[in-house]
Amino acid sequence: MSTSHSEHYLELCENPVQFENASSVNNVFFDEANKQVFAVRSGGATGVVVKGPDDKNSVAFRMDDKGEVKCIKFSIGNKILAVQRTPKSVDFISFIPDYPHLECSQECKMKNASILGFCWTNWNEIVFVTDQGIEFYQVLPDKRSLKLLKSQSVNVNWYMYCPETAVILLSTTAQGNVLQPFAFKSGTMSKMPKFEIELPVVPKPAKPNLTERDIAVATIYGQLYVMYLKHHSRTTDSPCAEVVLYQLPREGSYKKTNVLKLNTTGKFALNVVDNLVVVHHQSSQTSIIFDIKLREPDCALNVHQPVLPGRSIHPYRIPLTGLAAVPTQPPVPCELWYLWYLQVKLPPTVNLLQDKGKLMDFLLRRRDCKMVILSVCAQMLNGGDKGGLPVVATVFDKLNQVYKEYLEAEQTYTVATESGPSRGSAARERPVRTQAVIDQSDMYTHVLSSFSEKKDTSHKFIIAVLMEYIRSLNQVQITVQHYLYELVIKMLVQHNLFYMLHQFLQYHVLSDSKPLACLLLSLESTYPPAHQLSLDMLKRLSTANDEIVEVLLSRQQVLGALRFIRSVGGHGNISARKFLDAARQTADQMLFYTIFRFFEQRNMRLRGNPSFIPGEHCEEHVVYFKQVFGEQALMKQVTV
């Protein structure tokens, strides 16, 4: 059955490396640490072209032909080139500008040993892996020599290197299943605890062996894992292959932590993309992915089924380049079993994983997840894919848990920064805001605002969803932004659900805030009790005295405003002109007289003089008072 292109959740994210005149290339080497491909052409001088995922970083050079190249790698930053041509030694060529093309050679120290390969652990530190152990060197390009830092004798069948963690894994013993890891950092080599891979049971007299084709080393969710591709005998009850994961902590013993069920047999390849274990099945040319964080309940050793059904990698066609290319020539299909760089396409996973809770757990751990998560939320609420409220609640809770963890980390960082570094403690790093942090603004802008305007959706369901999101925020103690409350109030007023609005406010389901109080004031013409509800809210806030005064004055409740400001003890420094302006606008002369007299008495009490000082800008009100009540009505200064 053919697969729709919309369902391909794996694709190449970089152009595969291409070399012109590929037929003249004698050998091709891949350096996983630097993600570089070396194309070596021999004949007279040896020509080398080095390419990576970015063509801008390609390098081309020639070197003397001293024999067949068995291995070639640059150190980090392309500073020193190491070339192995014999089983006994490695040649070095400096590409450092200060020491250009200086060369030296280093033989392995152990007698009768053969070099299996080498690994750069730093720009000038390298490890020789021999069949008798490992030798750790520092390269000194200015002295054209190497310094042995440390060595370890052990019989080695094969090795594997994890560049992310600078850990080398050595296969030892006859069956190859005892693995000895070594860690490297800043000129030091540490021997980690060795461990044994549990081999499958096979019919006697055969003995299973562990080969490097069965093992992969990778960092998943910040932890180092050894992945063992375990093939069971066809005579067993369960002949299907599986991937067994062993976690290797820097300190302490290893742990067998996860088993990934492949549910088929055959040849496989493993790699890790965005913390997902991707298993490629050669004969069917399909790939399946596993997420070890999606834990199975009540199981000490997590046994995992694929997160998604198997799919082929998105087809890729290589455009021809170089002299052989013809403008009208179509691109050549790429054999996707030979992989370059893979990435996970998240949108197709949405329809392949029906359980919304599990889908959210999966998406929240991916790199470029924000817009996909928001589209899932919108899809869940809109159209034919409406989730029930329990599903909506589950999704909101998962999103807000991640949101809360980020806010707490940010707060911890802020407090630590303000208090300064403590003695002996390392400087804290600011928490990284990943795309998994979906805040209230994201939800409002991309989901809830448009959802609340849906005409074909029950207003009761819309209100229930909005309240569910607010509940979820409150549950993890995140302060709800006022614009979410405004959405709720807008829906309640639009459908004349004033009794519900009154209850929400009375029981503080909608938290007090100045913007919310102002919104309630604007609703007075539609719902008169909203005015008093607003004033009550402002009083509870206790920091909104100025707003309350403005509200009362705007309603021409001048005496009420004056009584309020006196009740909170703020009448000593309030603006007389503001109150006199409001009193004049009422056209009630006796009210104006009362307010004017109040401020005369206040002035007398504060300054011993009833007159207004120039800075109060009350001159026009003094003139008006004299016109209406006569100059003799002005309060006189008391003389002793």
PDB file of N, CA and C in Angstrom, residues 397-411 437-438 472-479:
ATOM      1  N   ASP A 397      -3.592  20.818  31.240  1.00  0.00           N
ATOM      2  CA  ASP A 397      -2.761  20.528  32.416  1.00  0.00           C
ATOM      3  C   ASP A 397      -1.327  20.181  32.013  1.00  0.00           C
ATOM      4  N   LYS A 398      -1.179  19.438  30.933  1.00  0.00           N
ATOM      5  CA  LYS A 398       0.169  19.080  30.473  1.00  0.00           C
ATOM      6  C   LYS A 398       0.929  20.323  29.997  1.00  0.00           C
ATOM      7  N   LEU A 399       0.249  21.190  29.268  1.00  0.00           N
ATOM      8  CA  LEU A 399       0.896  22.417  28.779  1.00  0.00           C
ATOM      9  C   LEU A 399       1.283  23.322  29.939  1.00  0.00           C
ATOM     10  N   ASN A 400       0.391  23.484  30.897  1.00  0.00           N
ATOM     11  CA  ASN A 400       0.649  24.416  31.992  1.00  0.00           C
ATOM     12  C   ASN A 400       1.657  23.889  33.001  1.00  0.00           C
ATOM     13  N   GLN A 401       1.830  22.575  33.065  1.00  0.00           N
ATOM     14  CA  GLN A 401       2.876  22.024  33.931  1.00  0.00           C
ATOM     15  C   GLN A 401       4.252  22.422  33.410  1.00  0.00           C
ATOM     16  N   VAL A 402       4.441  22.334  32.089  1.00  0.00           N
ATOM     17  CA  VAL A 402       5.709  22.755  31.472  1.00  0.00           C
ATOM     18  C   VAL A 402       5.895  24.266  31.636  1.00  0.00           C
ATOM     19  N   TYR A 403       4.824  25.012  31.438  1.00  0.00           N
ATOM     20  CA  TYR A 403       4.826  26.477  31.601  1.00  0.00           C
ATOM     21  C   TYR A 403       5.235  26.853  33.025  1.00  0.00           C
ATOM     22  N   LYS A 404       4.663  26.162  34.016  1.00  0.00           N
ATOM     23  CA  LYS A 404       4.956  26.440  35.421  1.00  0.00           C
ATOM     24  C   LYS A 404       6.423  26.131  35.750  1.00  0.00           C
ATOM     25  N   GLU A 405       6.923  25.001  35.248  1.00  0.00           N
ATOM     26  CA  GLU A 405       8.312  24.619  35.520  1.00  0.00           C
ATOM     27  C   GLU A 405       9.280  25.671  34.983  1.00  0.00           C
ATOM     28  N   TYR A 406       8.961  26.225  33.810  1.00  0.00           N
ATOM     29  CA  TYR A 406       9.818  27.280  33.249  1.00  0.00           C
ATOM     30  C   TYR A 406       9.762  28.538  34.111  1.00  0.00           C
ATOM     31  N   LEU A 407       8.545  28.948  34.533  1.00  0.00           N
ATOM     32  CA  LEU A 407       8.410  30.149  35.365  1.00  0.00           C
ATOM     33  C   LEU A 407       9.168  29.995  36.686  1.00  0.00           C
ATOM     34  N   GLU A 408       9.095  28.801  37.287  1.00  0.00           N
ATOM     35  CA  GLU A 408       9.815  28.564  38.541  1.00  0.00           C
ATOM     36  C   GLU A 408      11.325  28.619  38.335  1.00  0.00           C
ATOM     37  N   ALA A 409      11.795  28.033  37.227  1.00  0.00           N
ATOM     38  CA  ALA A 409      13.228  28.068  36.934  1.00  0.00           C
ATOM     39  C   ALA A 409      13.699  29.502  36.702  1.00  0.00           C
ATOM     40  N   GLU A 410      12.875  30.286  36.020  1.00  0.00           N
ATOM     41  CA  GLU A 410      13.203  31.688  35.754  1.00  0.00           C
ATOM     42  C   GLU A 410      13.245  32.482  37.065  1.00  0.00           C
ATOM     43  N   GLN A 411      12.285  32.201  37.956  1.00  0.00           N
ATOM     44  CA  GLN A 411      12.239  32.904  39.242  1.00  0.00           C
ATOM     45  C   GLN A 411      13.448  32.531  40.106  1.00  0.00           C
ATOM     46  N   VAL A 437       7.272  25.722  25.911  1.00  0.00           N
ATOM     47  CA  VAL A 437       6.628  26.655  26.847  1.00  0.00           C
ATOM     48  C   VAL A 437       5.526  27.404  26.109  1.00  0.00           C
ATOM     49  N   ILE A 438       4.300  26.994  26.332  1.00  0.00           N
ATOM     50  CA  ILE A 438       3.132  27.632  25.718  1.00  0.00           C
ATOM     51  C   ILE A 438       2.499  28.515  26.788  1.00  0.00           C
ATOM     52  N   SER A 472      -6.955  25.295  35.086  1.00  0.00           N
ATOM     53  CA  SER A 472      -5.656  24.645  34.943  1.00  0.00           C
ATOM     54  C   SER A 472      -4.520  25.577  35.365  1.00  0.00           C
ATOM     55  N   LEU A 473      -4.605  26.853  34.996  1.00  0.00           N
ATOM     56  CA  LEU A 473      -3.591  27.839  35.405  1.00  0.00           C
ATOM     57  C   LEU A 473      -3.586  28.000  36.919  1.00  0.00           C
ATOM     58  N   ASN A 474      -4.783  28.115  37.500  1.00  0.00           N
ATOM     59  CA  ASN A 474      -4.879  28.273  38.955  1.00  0.00           C
ATOM     60  C   ASN A 474      -4.339  27.051  39.697  1.00  0.00           C
ATOM     61  N   GLN A 475      -4.547  25.883  39.115  1.00  0.00           N
ATOM     62  CA  GLN A 475      -4.111  24.648  39.768  1.00  0.00           C
ATOM     63  C   GLN A 475      -2.605  24.618  39.979  1.00  0.00           C
ATOM     64  N   VAL A 476      -1.844  25.200  39.035  1.00  0.00           N
ATOM     65  CA  VAL A 476      -0.381  25.231  39.172  1.00  0.00           C
ATOM     66  C   VAL A 476       0.090  26.616  39.640  1.00  0.00           C
ATOM     67  N   GLN A 477      -0.859  27.404  40.147  1.00  0.00           N
ATOM     68  CA  GLN A 477      -0.569  28.702  40.777  1.00  0.00           C
ATOM     69  C   GLN A 477       0.125  29.683  39.829  1.00  0.00           C
ATOM     70  N   ILE A 478      -0.391  29.750  38.599  1.00  0.00           N
ATOM     71  CA  ILE A 478       0.057  30.760  37.640  1.00  0.00           C
ATOM     72  C   ILE A 478      -0.985  31.873  37.621  1.00  0.00           C
ATOM     73  N   THR A 479      -0.537  33.110  37.786  1.00  0.00           N
ATOM     74  CA  THR A 479      -1.458  34.256  37.785  1.00  0.00           C
ATOM     75  C   THR A 479      -2.118  34.383  36.423  1.00  0.00           C
TER      76      THR A 479
END
